[in-house]
Amino acid sequence: MPLTLPPKPGKPAPLHPMVERAAGGELPDWAVAGPRRREHIERVRRLLERWAEELQLPERECIRWCAAGTLHDALRDAPPRELRPRVPPSLRHLPGKVLHGPAAAVRLRREGVHDPGLLRAVAYHTVGHPRLDAAGHALFVADVAEPGRRDRVEWRRDLRDRFPHRSAEVLAEVIRARLTWQLEAGQRLDPRSVRFWNDRGAPEVGAQGAGSPETGS
Ligand SMILES: [Fe+2]
Ligand SMILES: [Fe+2]
C-alpha cells in the first residue's frame, strides 16, 4: 500500500483513489455489508448525488458527498465485538450498532484518507457531532431520508424534497427525530449528540420567549 502523507495546511489534498471510487458507488474490498445493506448504501449515495447536483456543488464537493454515502455503512454488518477494539477508546462505550461508523473512519484513515470532514461524517453519521461539515450534515439527513425506509414514508419524502433549499431546518428536524427515538427507547444520549442539537437544532437562547413555564423563570 503506498504511503499517503497528510496534506499541507491550506492546500486541498488530492482526493484519495478510494474516495473517488466510493463516489461512483464502489465499496472498498474490506467492506462487510450484505446485499440489503448495499442497496441502502446505494440509495443514500444517489440521494446525496441528487442534492449535490441540485445545489450545483463544485465537483470535488460532489465527490465527497457521494463518497460519504457509500462509505458510511461499509462496516455495518461486521460484528460489534470485532469493531469495539478497533475504535478510539473515547468511543468504545457506544452501543454496538453505532460502532460501524467510527470503525470505518479508523480504517479509512489507515488506508490514507486524510479528509477530516469526510472522516468525521462517516464516524458520526449516527451519533452526530457539532463539528460535522456540509457533507456530514447531508449524510446525517440522507441516512434517515433515503427512499427505501418503509415507515413515515411521507415525512421522509418531504425531507428529501426540502433539504437542498432548507437544509438547516431539515437538519434540525432530523436531529430532533433521532434524539426522540433514543429517548423513547430509554437510551443514553451521547454528549456529542446533545452538543449537535444545541448548536444546530435548538432555537437560539431567547428565541423561545422569556418567562415561559419551561424555563422556570
Ligand atoms: Fe450506519
Ligand atoms: Fe446507513
Short mmCIF file of C-alpha atoms and ligand atoms in Angstrom, two decimals:
data_model
loop_
_atom_site.label_atom_id
_atom_site.label_comp_id
_atom_site.label_asym_id
_atom_site.label_seq_id
_atom_site.Cartn_x
_atom_site.Cartn_y
_atom_site.Cartn_z
CA MET A 1 0.00 0.00 0.00
CA PRO A 2 1.52 3.41 -0.94
CA LEU A 3 2.20 5.74 1.96
CA THR A 4 -0.05 8.80 1.75
CA LEU A 5 1.06 11.80 3.78
CA PRO A 6 -1.43 14.23 5.33
CA PRO A 7 -1.96 17.38 3.22
CA LYS A 8 -0.06 20.60 3.91
CA PRO A 9 -2.22 23.19 5.72
CA GLY A 10 -4.16 25.49 3.39
CA LYS A 11 -3.80 23.27 0.34
CA PRO A 12 -6.65 20.97 -0.66
CA ALA A 13 -5.28 17.45 -0.80
CA PRO A 14 -5.88 15.38 -3.90
CA LEU A 15 -8.81 13.07 -3.33
CA HIS A 16 -7.81 9.55 -2.35
CA PRO A 17 -8.50 6.94 -5.08
CA MET A 18 -10.69 5.02 -2.63
CA VAL A 19 -12.79 8.16 -2.16
CA GLU A 20 -13.06 8.69 -5.93
CA ARG A 21 -14.19 5.08 -6.40
CA ALA A 22 -16.63 5.31 -3.49
CA ALA A 23 -18.21 8.39 -5.09
CA GLY A 24 -19.07 6.18 -8.07
CA GLY A 25 -20.64 3.59 -5.77
CA GLU A 26 -17.72 1.21 -5.25
CA LEU A 27 -17.26 -0.12 -1.73
CA PRO A 28 -13.72 -0.89 -0.52
CA ASP A 29 -12.73 -4.55 -0.55
CA TRP A 30 -12.69 -4.61 3.27
CA ALA A 31 -16.40 -3.70 3.47
CA VAL A 32 -18.68 -6.02 5.44
CA ALA A 33 -22.15 -5.29 4.07
CA GLY A 34 -24.79 -7.75 2.90
CA PRO A 35 -26.98 -7.32 -0.21
CA ARG A 36 -29.78 -5.37 1.51
CA ARG A 37 -27.26 -3.11 3.22
CA ARG A 38 -25.62 -2.43 -0.12
CA GLU A 39 -28.99 -1.41 -1.55
CA HIS A 40 -29.47 1.06 1.34
CA ILE A 41 -25.94 2.39 0.81
CA GLU A 42 -26.60 2.95 -2.89
CA ARG A 43 -29.89 4.76 -2.17
CA VAL A 44 -28.10 7.06 0.28
CA ARG A 45 -25.33 7.72 -2.25
CA ARG A 46 -27.82 8.51 -5.01
CA LEU A 47 -29.78 10.86 -2.77
CA LEU A 48 -26.60 12.74 -1.88
CA GLU A 49 -25.71 12.89 -5.58
CA ARG A 50 -29.16 14.34 -6.37
CA TRP A 51 -28.82 17.00 -3.67
CA ALA A 52 -25.26 17.88 -4.73
CA GLU A 53 -26.47 18.35 -8.31
CA GLU A 54 -29.48 20.43 -7.24
CA LEU A 55 -27.17 22.62 -5.19
CA GLN A 56 -24.70 22.82 -8.10
CA LEU A 57 -21.82 21.97 -5.79
CA PRO A 58 -18.27 22.01 -7.18
CA GLU A 59 -17.15 18.63 -8.48
CA ARG A 60 -14.82 17.97 -5.56
CA GLU A 61 -17.60 18.55 -3.03
CA CYS A 62 -19.99 16.38 -5.03
CA ILE A 63 -17.42 13.56 -4.89
CA ARG A 64 -17.04 13.98 -1.10
CA TRP A 65 -20.81 13.86 -0.52
CA CYS A 66 -21.26 10.75 -2.70
CA ALA A 67 -18.23 9.03 -1.15
CA ALA A 68 -19.62 9.68 2.33
CA GLY A 69 -22.83 7.95 1.22
CA THR A 70 -21.00 4.85 0.05
CA LEU A 71 -18.55 4.61 2.92
CA HIS A 72 -20.80 5.35 5.90
CA ASP A 73 -22.11 1.79 6.31
CA ALA A 74 -19.10 -0.06 4.86
CA LEU A 75 -18.69 -2.00 8.12
CA ARG A 76 -22.36 -2.04 9.18
CA ASP A 77 -22.64 -5.82 9.08
CA ALA A 78 -19.40 -6.55 10.93
CA PRO A 79 -19.95 -7.97 14.45
CA PRO A 80 -19.75 -5.23 17.11
CA ARG A 81 -17.42 -7.39 19.21
CA GLU A 82 -14.89 -7.16 16.35
CA LEU A 83 -15.39 -3.43 15.87
CA ARG A 84 -15.20 -2.32 19.51
CA PRO A 85 -11.44 -2.85 19.97
CA ARG A 86 -10.77 -1.03 16.66
CA VAL A 87 -12.40 2.29 17.60
CA PRO A 88 -10.73 5.02 19.69
CA PRO A 89 -11.05 4.46 23.47
CA SER A 90 -13.31 7.50 23.81
CA LEU A 91 -15.92 5.76 21.61
CA ARG A 92 -15.74 2.19 22.93
CA HIS A 93 -18.68 2.69 25.28
CA LEU A 94 -21.07 3.36 22.37
CA PRO A 95 -23.88 0.84 21.67
CA GLY A 96 -22.76 -1.97 19.35
CA LYS A 97 -24.93 -0.89 16.44
CA VAL A 98 -23.25 2.52 16.08
CA LEU A 99 -19.62 1.32 16.23
CA HIS A 100 -19.52 0.74 12.45
CA GLY A 101 -19.18 4.48 11.74
CA PRO A 102 -16.12 5.12 13.93
CA ALA A 103 -14.60 1.78 12.84
CA ALA A 104 -14.97 2.67 9.14
CA ALA A 105 -13.37 6.09 9.75
CA VAL A 106 -10.41 4.46 11.53
CA ARG A 107 -9.96 2.06 8.63
CA LEU A 108 -10.19 4.85 6.03
CA ARG A 109 -7.55 6.87 7.87
CA ARG A 110 -5.30 3.83 7.93
CA GLU A 111 -5.80 3.48 4.18
CA GLY A 112 -4.53 7.05 3.71
CA VAL A 113 -7.75 9.09 3.66
CA HIS A 114 -6.91 12.34 5.48
CA ASP A 115 -10.02 14.43 4.79
CA PRO A 116 -11.14 15.32 8.36
CA GLY A 117 -14.64 16.38 7.26
CA LEU A 118 -15.23 13.14 5.39
CA LEU A 119 -13.84 11.00 8.22
CA ARG A 120 -15.99 12.84 10.75
CA ALA A 121 -19.07 12.45 8.51
CA VAL A 122 -18.55 8.68 8.38
CA ALA A 123 -17.62 8.30 12.06
CA TYR A 124 -20.56 10.30 13.41
CA HIS A 125 -23.31 9.63 10.87
CA THR A 126 -25.49 8.06 13.60
CA VAL A 127 -24.37 9.87 16.75
CA GLY A 128 -23.99 13.34 15.25
CA HIS A 129 -21.20 15.79 16.07
CA PRO A 130 -21.12 19.58 16.45
CA ARG A 131 -18.19 19.83 14.01
CA LEU A 132 -19.75 17.99 11.09
CA ASP A 133 -19.30 19.90 7.82
CA ALA A 134 -21.86 20.23 5.00
CA ALA A 135 -21.13 16.69 3.77
CA GLY A 136 -21.62 15.41 7.32
CA HIS A 137 -24.94 17.23 7.65
CA ALA A 138 -26.13 15.92 4.29
CA LEU A 139 -25.18 12.33 5.17
CA PHE A 140 -26.82 12.61 8.60
CA VAL A 141 -30.08 13.57 6.89
CA ALA A 142 -29.77 11.26 3.85
CA ASP A 143 -29.34 8.19 6.03
CA VAL A 144 -32.78 8.89 7.53
CA ALA A 145 -34.47 10.32 4.42
CA GLU A 146 -33.47 7.71 1.82
CA PRO A 147 -36.49 6.32 -0.05
CA GLY A 148 -36.14 2.65 0.93
CA ARG A 149 -37.27 3.09 4.52
CA ARG A 150 -40.79 1.74 4.95
CA ASP A 151 -42.17 3.80 7.82
CA ARG A 152 -43.07 7.51 7.87
CA VAL A 153 -42.85 7.49 4.08
CA GLU A 154 -44.44 10.93 3.54
CA TRP A 155 -42.23 12.59 6.14
CA ARG A 156 -39.10 11.12 4.57
CA ARG A 157 -40.16 12.24 1.07
CA ASP A 158 -40.73 15.71 2.42
CA LEU A 159 -37.24 15.73 3.98
CA ARG A 160 -35.71 14.69 0.64
CA ASP A 161 -37.50 17.43 -1.24
CA ARG A 162 -36.83 20.20 1.27
CA PHE A 163 -33.19 19.51 2.15
CA PRO A 164 -31.46 21.31 -0.74
CA HIS A 165 -33.15 24.65 -0.13
CA ARG A 166 -33.93 24.42 3.61
CA SER A 167 -31.00 22.37 4.88
CA ALA A 168 -30.67 23.95 8.35
CA GLU A 169 -34.35 23.44 9.08
CA VAL A 170 -34.34 19.84 7.83
CA LEU A 171 -31.14 19.04 9.71
CA ALA A 172 -32.68 20.32 12.95
CA GLU A 173 -35.74 18.17 12.32
CA VAL A 174 -33.68 15.03 11.80
CA ILE A 175 -31.51 15.64 14.88
CA ARG A 176 -34.67 16.09 16.93
CA ALA A 177 -36.18 12.88 15.50
CA ARG A 178 -33.07 10.81 16.23
CA LEU A 179 -32.81 12.12 19.79
CA THR A 180 -36.51 11.48 20.33
CA TRP A 181 -36.16 7.87 19.14
CA GLN A 182 -33.26 7.37 21.54
CA LEU A 183 -35.15 8.89 24.47
CA GLU A 184 -38.26 6.85 23.72
CA ALA A 185 -36.12 3.72 23.71
CA GLY A 186 -34.69 4.72 27.09
CA GLN A 187 -31.16 5.02 25.69
CA ARG A 188 -28.36 7.23 26.95
CA LEU A 189 -27.62 10.33 24.88
CA ASP A 190 -24.03 10.83 23.78
CA PRO A 191 -22.71 14.30 24.74
CA ARG A 192 -21.74 14.86 21.08
CA SER A 193 -25.38 14.32 20.07
CA VAL A 194 -26.55 16.82 22.66
CA ARG A 195 -23.99 19.43 21.54
CA PHE A 196 -25.03 18.82 17.93
CA TRP A 197 -28.64 19.56 18.89
CA ASN A 198 -27.71 22.63 20.92
CA ASP A 199 -25.57 24.02 18.08
CA ARG A 200 -27.67 23.04 15.06
CA GLY A 201 -31.13 22.10 16.21
CA ALA A 202 -32.34 24.06 19.21
CA PRO A 203 -33.53 27.65 18.72
CA GLU A 204 -31.12 30.38 19.84
CA VAL A 205 -31.31 31.33 23.51
CA GLY A 206 -34.01 34.00 23.83
CA ALA A 207 -35.86 32.90 20.71
CA GLN A 208 -38.35 30.84 22.72
CA GLY A 209 -39.74 33.83 24.62
CA ALA A 210 -38.86 34.86 28.13
CA GLY A 211 -40.72 33.76 31.24
CA SER A 212 -42.22 30.56 29.86
CA PRO A 213 -43.07 27.87 32.41
CA GLU A 214 -40.45 25.56 30.86
CA THR A 215 -37.62 27.93 31.74
CA GLY A 216 -38.75 28.14 35.34
CA SER A 217 -38.47 31.90 35.31
FE FE B 1 -24.94 3.42 9.76
FE FE B 2 -26.96 3.92 6.76
#
